[in-house]
PDB file of C-alpha atoms and ligand atoms in Angstrom:
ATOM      1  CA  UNK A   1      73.341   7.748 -64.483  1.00 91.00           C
ATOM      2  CA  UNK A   2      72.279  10.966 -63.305  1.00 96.00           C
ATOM      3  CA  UNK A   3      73.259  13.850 -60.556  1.00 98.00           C
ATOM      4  CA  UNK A   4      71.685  15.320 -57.924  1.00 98.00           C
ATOM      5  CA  UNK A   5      72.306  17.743 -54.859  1.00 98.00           C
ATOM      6  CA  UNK A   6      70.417  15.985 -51.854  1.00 98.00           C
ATOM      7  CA  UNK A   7      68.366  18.910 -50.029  1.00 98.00           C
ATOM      8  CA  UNK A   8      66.571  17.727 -46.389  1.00 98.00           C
ATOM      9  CA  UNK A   9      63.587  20.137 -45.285  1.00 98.00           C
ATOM     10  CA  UNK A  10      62.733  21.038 -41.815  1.00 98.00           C
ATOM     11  CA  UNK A  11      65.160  20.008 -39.648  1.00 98.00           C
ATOM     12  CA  UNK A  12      65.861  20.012 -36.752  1.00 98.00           C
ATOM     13  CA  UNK A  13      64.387  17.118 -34.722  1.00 98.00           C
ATOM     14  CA  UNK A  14      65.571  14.513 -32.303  1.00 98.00           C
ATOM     15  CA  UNK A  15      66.560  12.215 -35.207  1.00 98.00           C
ATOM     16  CA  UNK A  16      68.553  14.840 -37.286  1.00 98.00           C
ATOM     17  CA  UNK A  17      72.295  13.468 -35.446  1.00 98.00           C
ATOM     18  CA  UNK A  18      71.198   9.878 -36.611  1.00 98.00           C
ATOM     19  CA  UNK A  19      70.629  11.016 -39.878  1.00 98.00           C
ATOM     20  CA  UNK A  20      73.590  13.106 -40.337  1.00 98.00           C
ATOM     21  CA  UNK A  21      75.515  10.015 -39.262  1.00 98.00           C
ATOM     22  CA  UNK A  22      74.089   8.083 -41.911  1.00 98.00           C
ATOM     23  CA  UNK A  23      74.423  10.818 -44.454  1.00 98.00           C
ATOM     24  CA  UNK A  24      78.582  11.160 -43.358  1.00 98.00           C
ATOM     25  CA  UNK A  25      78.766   7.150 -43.714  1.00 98.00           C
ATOM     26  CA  UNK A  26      77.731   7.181 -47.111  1.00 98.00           C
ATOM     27  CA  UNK A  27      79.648   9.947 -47.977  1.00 98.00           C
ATOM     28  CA  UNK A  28      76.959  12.733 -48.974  1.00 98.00           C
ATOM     29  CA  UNK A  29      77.179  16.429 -47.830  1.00 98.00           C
ATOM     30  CA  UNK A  30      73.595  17.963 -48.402  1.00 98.00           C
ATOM     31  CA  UNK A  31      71.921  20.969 -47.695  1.00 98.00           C
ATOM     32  CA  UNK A  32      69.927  21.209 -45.199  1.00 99.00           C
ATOM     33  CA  UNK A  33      66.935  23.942 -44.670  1.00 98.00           C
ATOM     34  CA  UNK A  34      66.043  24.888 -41.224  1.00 98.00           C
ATOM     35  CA  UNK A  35      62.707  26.395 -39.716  1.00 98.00           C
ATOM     36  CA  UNK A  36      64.317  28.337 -37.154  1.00 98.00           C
ATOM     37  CA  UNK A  37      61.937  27.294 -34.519  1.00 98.00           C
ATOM     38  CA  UNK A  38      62.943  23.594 -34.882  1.00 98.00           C
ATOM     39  CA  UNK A  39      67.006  24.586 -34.455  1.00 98.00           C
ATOM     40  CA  UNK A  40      65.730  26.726 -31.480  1.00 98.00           C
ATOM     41  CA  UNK A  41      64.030  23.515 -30.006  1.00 98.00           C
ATOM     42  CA  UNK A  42      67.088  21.185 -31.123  1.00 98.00           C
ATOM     43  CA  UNK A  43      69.743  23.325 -31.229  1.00 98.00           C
ATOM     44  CA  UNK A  44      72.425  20.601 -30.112  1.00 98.00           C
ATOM     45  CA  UNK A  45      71.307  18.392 -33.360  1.00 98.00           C
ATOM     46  CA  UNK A  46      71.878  21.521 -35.815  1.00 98.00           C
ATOM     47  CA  UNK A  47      75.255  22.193 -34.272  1.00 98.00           C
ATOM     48  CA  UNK A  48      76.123  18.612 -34.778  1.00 98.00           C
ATOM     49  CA  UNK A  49      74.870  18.770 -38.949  1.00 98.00           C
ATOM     50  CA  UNK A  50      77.321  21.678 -39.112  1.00 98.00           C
ATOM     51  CA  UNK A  51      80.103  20.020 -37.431  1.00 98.00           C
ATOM     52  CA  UNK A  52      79.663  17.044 -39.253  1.00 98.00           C
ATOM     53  CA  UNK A  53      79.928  18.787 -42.682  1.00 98.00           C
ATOM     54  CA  UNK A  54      76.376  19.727 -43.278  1.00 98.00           C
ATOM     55  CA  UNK A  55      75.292  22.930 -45.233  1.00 98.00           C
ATOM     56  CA  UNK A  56      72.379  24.931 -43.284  1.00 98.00           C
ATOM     57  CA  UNK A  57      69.918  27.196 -44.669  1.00 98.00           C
ATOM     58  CA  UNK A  58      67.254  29.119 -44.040  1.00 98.00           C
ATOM     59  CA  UNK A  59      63.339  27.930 -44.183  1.00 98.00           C
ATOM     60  CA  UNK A  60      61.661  30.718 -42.343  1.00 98.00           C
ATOM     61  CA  UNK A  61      60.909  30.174 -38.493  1.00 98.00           C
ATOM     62  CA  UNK A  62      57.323  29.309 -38.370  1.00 98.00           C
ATOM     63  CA  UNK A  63      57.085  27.301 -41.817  1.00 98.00           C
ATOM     64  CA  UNK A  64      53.971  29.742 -43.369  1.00 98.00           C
ATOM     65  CA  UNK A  65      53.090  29.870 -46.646  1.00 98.00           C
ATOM     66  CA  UNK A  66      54.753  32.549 -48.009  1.00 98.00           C
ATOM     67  CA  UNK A  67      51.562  33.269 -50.515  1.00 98.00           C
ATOM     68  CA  UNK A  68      48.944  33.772 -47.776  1.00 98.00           C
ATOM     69  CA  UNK A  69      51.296  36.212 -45.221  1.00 98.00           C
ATOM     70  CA  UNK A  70      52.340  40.251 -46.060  1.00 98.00           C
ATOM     71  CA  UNK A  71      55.723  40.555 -47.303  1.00 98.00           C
ATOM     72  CA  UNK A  72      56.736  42.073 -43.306  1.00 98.00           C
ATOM     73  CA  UNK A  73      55.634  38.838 -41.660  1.00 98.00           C
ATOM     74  CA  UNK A  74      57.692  37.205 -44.567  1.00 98.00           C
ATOM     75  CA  UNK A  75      61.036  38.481 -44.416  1.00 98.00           C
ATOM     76  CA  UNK A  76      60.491  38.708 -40.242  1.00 98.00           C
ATOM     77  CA  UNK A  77      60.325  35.047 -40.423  1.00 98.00           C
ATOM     78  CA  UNK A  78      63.589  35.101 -42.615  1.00 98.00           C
ATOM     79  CA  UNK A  79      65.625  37.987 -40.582  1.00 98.00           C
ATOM     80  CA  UNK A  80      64.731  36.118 -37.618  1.00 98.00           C
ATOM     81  CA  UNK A  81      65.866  32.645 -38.893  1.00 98.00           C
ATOM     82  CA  UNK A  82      68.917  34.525 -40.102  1.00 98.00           C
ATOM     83  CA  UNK A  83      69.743  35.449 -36.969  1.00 98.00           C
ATOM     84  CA  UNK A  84      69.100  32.081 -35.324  1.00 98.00           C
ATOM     85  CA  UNK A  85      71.101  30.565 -37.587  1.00 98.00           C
ATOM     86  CA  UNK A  86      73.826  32.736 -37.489  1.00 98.00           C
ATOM     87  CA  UNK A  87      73.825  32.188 -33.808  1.00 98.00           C
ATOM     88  CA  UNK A  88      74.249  28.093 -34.341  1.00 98.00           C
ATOM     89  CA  UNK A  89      77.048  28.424 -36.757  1.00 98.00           C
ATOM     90  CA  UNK A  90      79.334  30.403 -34.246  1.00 98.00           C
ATOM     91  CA  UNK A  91      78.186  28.399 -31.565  1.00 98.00           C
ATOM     92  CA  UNK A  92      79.522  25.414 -34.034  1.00 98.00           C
ATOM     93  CA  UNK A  93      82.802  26.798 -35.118  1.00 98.00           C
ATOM     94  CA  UNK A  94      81.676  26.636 -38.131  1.00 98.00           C
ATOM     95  CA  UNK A  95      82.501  29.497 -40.818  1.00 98.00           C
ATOM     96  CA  UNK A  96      78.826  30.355 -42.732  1.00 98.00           C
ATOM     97  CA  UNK A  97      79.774  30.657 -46.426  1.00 98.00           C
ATOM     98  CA  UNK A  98      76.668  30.502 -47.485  1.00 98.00           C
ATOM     99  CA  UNK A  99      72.980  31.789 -47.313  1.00 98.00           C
ATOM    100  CA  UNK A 100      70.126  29.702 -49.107  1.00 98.00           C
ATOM    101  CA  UNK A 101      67.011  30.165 -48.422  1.00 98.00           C
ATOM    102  CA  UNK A 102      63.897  27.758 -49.418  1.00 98.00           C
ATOM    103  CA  UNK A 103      60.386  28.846 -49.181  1.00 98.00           C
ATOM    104  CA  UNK A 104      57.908  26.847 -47.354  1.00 98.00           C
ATOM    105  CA  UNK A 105      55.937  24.285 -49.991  1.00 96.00           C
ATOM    106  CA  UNK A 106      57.562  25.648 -52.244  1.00 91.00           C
ATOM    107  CA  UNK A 107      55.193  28.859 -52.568  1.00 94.00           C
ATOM    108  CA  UNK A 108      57.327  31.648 -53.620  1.00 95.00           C
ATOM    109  CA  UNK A 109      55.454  34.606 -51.944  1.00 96.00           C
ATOM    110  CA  UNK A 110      52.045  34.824 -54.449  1.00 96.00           C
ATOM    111  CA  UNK A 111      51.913  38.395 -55.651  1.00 97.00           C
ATOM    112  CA  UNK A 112      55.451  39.481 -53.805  1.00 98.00           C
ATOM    113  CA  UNK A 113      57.260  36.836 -55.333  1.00 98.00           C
ATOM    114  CA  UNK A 114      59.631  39.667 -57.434  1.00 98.00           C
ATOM    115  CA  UNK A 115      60.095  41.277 -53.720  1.00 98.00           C
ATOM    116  CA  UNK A 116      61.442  38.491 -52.297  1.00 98.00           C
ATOM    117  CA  UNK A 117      63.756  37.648 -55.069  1.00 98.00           C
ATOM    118  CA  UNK A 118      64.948  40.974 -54.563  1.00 98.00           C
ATOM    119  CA  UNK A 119      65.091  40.994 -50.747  1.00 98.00           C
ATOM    120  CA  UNK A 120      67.250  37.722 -51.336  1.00 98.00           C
ATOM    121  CA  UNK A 121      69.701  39.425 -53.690  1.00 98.00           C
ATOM    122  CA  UNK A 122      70.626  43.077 -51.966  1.00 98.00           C
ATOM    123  CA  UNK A 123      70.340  40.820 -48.479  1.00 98.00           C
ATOM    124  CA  UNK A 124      74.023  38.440 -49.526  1.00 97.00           C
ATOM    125  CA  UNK A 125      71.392  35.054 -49.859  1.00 98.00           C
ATOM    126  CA  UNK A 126      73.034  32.434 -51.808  1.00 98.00           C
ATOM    127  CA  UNK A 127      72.011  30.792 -54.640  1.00 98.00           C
ATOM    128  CA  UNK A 128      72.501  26.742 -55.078  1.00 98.00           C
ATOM    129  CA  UNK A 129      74.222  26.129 -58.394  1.00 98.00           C
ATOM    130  CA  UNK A 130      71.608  25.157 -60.675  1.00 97.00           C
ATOM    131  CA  UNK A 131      73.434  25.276 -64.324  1.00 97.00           C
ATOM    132  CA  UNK A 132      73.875  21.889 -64.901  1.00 96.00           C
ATOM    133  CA  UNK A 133      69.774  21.822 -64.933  1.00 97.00           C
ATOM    134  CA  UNK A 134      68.814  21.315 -68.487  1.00 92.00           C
ATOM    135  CA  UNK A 135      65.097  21.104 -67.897  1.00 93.00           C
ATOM    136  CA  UNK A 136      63.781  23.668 -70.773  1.00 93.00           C
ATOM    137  CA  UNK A 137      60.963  24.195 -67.841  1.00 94.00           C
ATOM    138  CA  UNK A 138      63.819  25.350 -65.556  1.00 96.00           C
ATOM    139  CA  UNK A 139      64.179  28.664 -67.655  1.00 95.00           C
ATOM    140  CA  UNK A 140      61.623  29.226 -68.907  1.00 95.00           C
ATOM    141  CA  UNK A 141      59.856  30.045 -65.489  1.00 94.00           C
ATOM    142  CA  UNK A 142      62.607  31.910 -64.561  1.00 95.00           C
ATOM    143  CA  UNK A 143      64.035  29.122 -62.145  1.00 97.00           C
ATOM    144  CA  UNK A 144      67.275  29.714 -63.391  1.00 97.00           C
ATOM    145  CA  UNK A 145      66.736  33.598 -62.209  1.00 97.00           C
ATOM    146  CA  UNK A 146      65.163  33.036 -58.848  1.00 98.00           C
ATOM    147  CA  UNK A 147      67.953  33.128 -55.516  1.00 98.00           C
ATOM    148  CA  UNK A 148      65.483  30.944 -53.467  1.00 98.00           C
ATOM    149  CA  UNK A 149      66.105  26.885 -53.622  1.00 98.00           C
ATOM    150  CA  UNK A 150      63.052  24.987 -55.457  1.00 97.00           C
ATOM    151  CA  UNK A 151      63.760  21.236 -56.709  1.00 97.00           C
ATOM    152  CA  UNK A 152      63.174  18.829 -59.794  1.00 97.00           C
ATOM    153  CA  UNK A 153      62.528  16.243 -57.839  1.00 97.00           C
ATOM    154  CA  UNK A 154      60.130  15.704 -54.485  1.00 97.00           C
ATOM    155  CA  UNK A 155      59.997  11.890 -52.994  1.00 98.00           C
ATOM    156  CA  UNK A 156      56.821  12.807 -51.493  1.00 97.00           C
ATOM    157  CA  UNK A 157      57.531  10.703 -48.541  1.00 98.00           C
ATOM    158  CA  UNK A 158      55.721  13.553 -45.906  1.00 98.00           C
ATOM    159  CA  UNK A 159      52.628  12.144 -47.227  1.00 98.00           C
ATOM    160  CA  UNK A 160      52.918   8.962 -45.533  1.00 98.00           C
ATOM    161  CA  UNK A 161      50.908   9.652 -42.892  1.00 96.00           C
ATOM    162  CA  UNK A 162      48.126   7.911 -41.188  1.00 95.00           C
ATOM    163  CA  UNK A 163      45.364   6.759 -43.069  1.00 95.00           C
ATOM    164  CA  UNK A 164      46.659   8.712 -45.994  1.00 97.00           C
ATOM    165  CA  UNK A 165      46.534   5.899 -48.218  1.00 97.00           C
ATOM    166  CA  UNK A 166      50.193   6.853 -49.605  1.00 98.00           C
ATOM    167  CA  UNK A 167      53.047   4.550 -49.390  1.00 97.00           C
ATOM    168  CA  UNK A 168      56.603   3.802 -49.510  1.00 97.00           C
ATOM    169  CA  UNK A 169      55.486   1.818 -52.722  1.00 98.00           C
ATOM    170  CA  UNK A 170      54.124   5.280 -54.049  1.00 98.00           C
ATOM    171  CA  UNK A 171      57.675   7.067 -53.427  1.00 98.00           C
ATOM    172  CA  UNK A 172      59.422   4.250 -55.504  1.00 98.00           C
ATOM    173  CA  UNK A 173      56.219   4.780 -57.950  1.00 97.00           C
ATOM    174  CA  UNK A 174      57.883   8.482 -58.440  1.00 97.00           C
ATOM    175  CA  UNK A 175      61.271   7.463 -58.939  1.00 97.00           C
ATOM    176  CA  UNK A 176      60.448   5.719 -61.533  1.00 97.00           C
ATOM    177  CA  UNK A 177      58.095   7.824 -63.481  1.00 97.00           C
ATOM    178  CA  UNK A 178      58.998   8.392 -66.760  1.00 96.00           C
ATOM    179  CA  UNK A 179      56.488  10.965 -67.118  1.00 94.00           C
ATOM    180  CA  UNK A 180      55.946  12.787 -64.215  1.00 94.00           C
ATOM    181  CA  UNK A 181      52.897  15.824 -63.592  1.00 88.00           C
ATOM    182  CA  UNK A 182      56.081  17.759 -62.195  1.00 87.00           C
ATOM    183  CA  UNK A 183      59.690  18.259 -62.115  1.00 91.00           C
ATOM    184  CA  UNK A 184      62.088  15.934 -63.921  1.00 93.00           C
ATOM    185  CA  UNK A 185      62.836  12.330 -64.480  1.00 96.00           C
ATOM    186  CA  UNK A 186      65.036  11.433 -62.033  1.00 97.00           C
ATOM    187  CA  UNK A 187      66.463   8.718 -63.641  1.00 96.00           C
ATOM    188  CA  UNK A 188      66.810   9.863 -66.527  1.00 95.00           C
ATOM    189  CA  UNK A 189      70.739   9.077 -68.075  1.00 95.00           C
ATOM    190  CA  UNK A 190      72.516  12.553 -67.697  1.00 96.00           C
ATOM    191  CA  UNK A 191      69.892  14.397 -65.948  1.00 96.00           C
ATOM    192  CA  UNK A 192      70.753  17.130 -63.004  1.00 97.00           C
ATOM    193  CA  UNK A 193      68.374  17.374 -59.787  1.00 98.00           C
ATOM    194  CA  UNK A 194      68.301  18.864 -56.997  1.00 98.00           C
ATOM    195  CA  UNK A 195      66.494  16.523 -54.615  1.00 98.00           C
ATOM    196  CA  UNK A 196      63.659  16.993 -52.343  1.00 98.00           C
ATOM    197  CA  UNK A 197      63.821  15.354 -48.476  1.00 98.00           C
ATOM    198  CA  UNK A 198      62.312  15.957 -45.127  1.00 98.00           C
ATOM    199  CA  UNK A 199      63.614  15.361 -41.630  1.00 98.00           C
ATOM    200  CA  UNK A 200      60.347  14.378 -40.109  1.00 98.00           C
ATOM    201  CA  UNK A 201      60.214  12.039 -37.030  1.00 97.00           C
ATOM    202  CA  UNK A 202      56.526  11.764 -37.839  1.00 97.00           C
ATOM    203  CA  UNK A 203      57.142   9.394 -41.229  1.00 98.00           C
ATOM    204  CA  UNK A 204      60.276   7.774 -39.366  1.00 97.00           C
ATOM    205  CA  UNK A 205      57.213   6.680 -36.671  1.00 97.00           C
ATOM    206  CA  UNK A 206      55.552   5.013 -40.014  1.00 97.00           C
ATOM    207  CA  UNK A 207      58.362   3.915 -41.805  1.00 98.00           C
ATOM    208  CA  UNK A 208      61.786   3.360 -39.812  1.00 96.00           C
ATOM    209  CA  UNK A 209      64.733   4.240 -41.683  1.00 97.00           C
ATOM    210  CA  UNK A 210      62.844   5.808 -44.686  1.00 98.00           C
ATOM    211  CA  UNK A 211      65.569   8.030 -45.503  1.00 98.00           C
ATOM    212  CA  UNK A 212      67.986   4.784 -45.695  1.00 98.00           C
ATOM    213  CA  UNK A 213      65.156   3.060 -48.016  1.00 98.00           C
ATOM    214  CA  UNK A 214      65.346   6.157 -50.251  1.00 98.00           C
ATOM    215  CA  UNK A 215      68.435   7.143 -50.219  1.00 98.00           C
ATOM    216  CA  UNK A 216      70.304   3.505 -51.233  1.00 98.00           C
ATOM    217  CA  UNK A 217      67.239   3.029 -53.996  1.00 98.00           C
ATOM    218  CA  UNK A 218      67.960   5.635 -55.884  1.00 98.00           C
ATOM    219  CA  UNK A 219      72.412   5.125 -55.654  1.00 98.00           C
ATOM    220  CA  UNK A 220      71.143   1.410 -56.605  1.00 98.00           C
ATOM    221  CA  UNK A 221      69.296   3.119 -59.524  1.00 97.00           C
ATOM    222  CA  UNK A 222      72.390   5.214 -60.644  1.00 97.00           C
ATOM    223  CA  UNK A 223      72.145   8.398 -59.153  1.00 98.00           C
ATOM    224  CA  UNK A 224      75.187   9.894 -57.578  1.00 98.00           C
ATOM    225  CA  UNK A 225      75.013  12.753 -55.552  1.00 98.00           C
ATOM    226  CA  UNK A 226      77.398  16.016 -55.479  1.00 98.00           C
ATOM    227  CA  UNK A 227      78.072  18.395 -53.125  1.00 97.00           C
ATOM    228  CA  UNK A 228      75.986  21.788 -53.050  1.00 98.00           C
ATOM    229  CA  UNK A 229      77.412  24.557 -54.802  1.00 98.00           C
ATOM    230  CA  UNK A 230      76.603  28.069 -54.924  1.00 98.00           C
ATOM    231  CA  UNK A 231      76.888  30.938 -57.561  1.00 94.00           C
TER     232      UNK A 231
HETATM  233 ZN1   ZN B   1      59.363  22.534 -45.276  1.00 85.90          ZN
END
């Protein structure tokens, strides 16, 4: 058996309510990152993840790579997101507790990677409680350190896309790696992960109900999820 926090990227969209729905059935509370120009498009369907139990952070407003824009356009994207967000969660009744923030594909900023960690810390972010991670890769590239939310595991599923070749068969391929390029084993008996997900009408359009397919796979496969926790 192993653990995981279940994180969904780029929400919102017009299937987010569906998919919360599903998530409250089975009984999962995730975290969800936003780009704050999706919750400003669909800001009904974020307000419905928060009243339904959902945990939203931050994942800038325009989605940039963080490597490839000055460290001002960066934390403009993330003040304005904060703001946004802020805005949802009163608008929800919904107390904000917490502040995570996820960087765009994962890039953590290129050469201002150390200023963004430390924007993150004197700004109140949150970090996801990541001590139960026992990768030895985990600390020692400073993962354990970092305030921003990176994973173990990525389904991959946003690369089902037309013509791309990849498939739902390739996603399973992943969870059952034994020896992946990257992150953990997810199956692995006693392993920790903090999941990877997106919220992207564009693979439902491919694949209906791919989050469903995942999700009951990998509880068939003896995963059990937790709820996010922050230190
Ligand atoms: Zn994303």
């Amino acid at each position: 058996m192993s653990t995981a926090v279940l994180t969904i990227d780029d929400i919102a969209t017009n299937n987010t309510p569906a998919l919360v729905d599903y998530l409250v059935e089975k009984g999962i509370r995730v975290l969800m990152f936003a780009w704050g120009e999706n919750v400003e498009k669909h800001p009904e369907n974020a307000i419905y993840a928060l009243q339904h139990g959902m945990i939203i952070g931050n994942h800038s407003y325009t989605h940039p790579n963080f490597a490839e824009i000055s460290f001002e356009e960066g934390i403009a994207e993330i003040e304005k997101t904060e703001s946004i967000l802020d805005d949802i969660y009163k608008k929800a009744g919904v107390e904000r507790k917490y502040r995570p923030f996820r960087f765009p594909y994962g890039s953590k900023g290129g050469e201002n990677k150390e200023k963004y960690e430390q924007y993150l810390r004197d700004h109140g972010f949150s970090k996801l409680d990541d001590r139960a991670i026992s990768y030895p890769w985990w600390k020692e590239t400073g993962l354990d350190k970092d305030i921003d939310t990176l994973w173990t595991f990525d389904f991959a599923e946003y690369q089902i896309r037309p013509g791309s070749g990849f498939t739902m068969e390739d996603v399973f391929k992943r969870v059952h790696d034994t020896n992946p390029g990257s992150g953990g084993v997810l199956l692995e008996e006693g392993s920790n992960h903090i999941i990877l997900m997106h919220d992207h009408e564009e693979t439902l359009a491919m694949v209906p109900d791919y989050y469903k397919i995942m999700i009951e796979h990998i509880m068939e496969n003896g995963v059990t999820f937790k709820e996010p926790e922050f230190i």
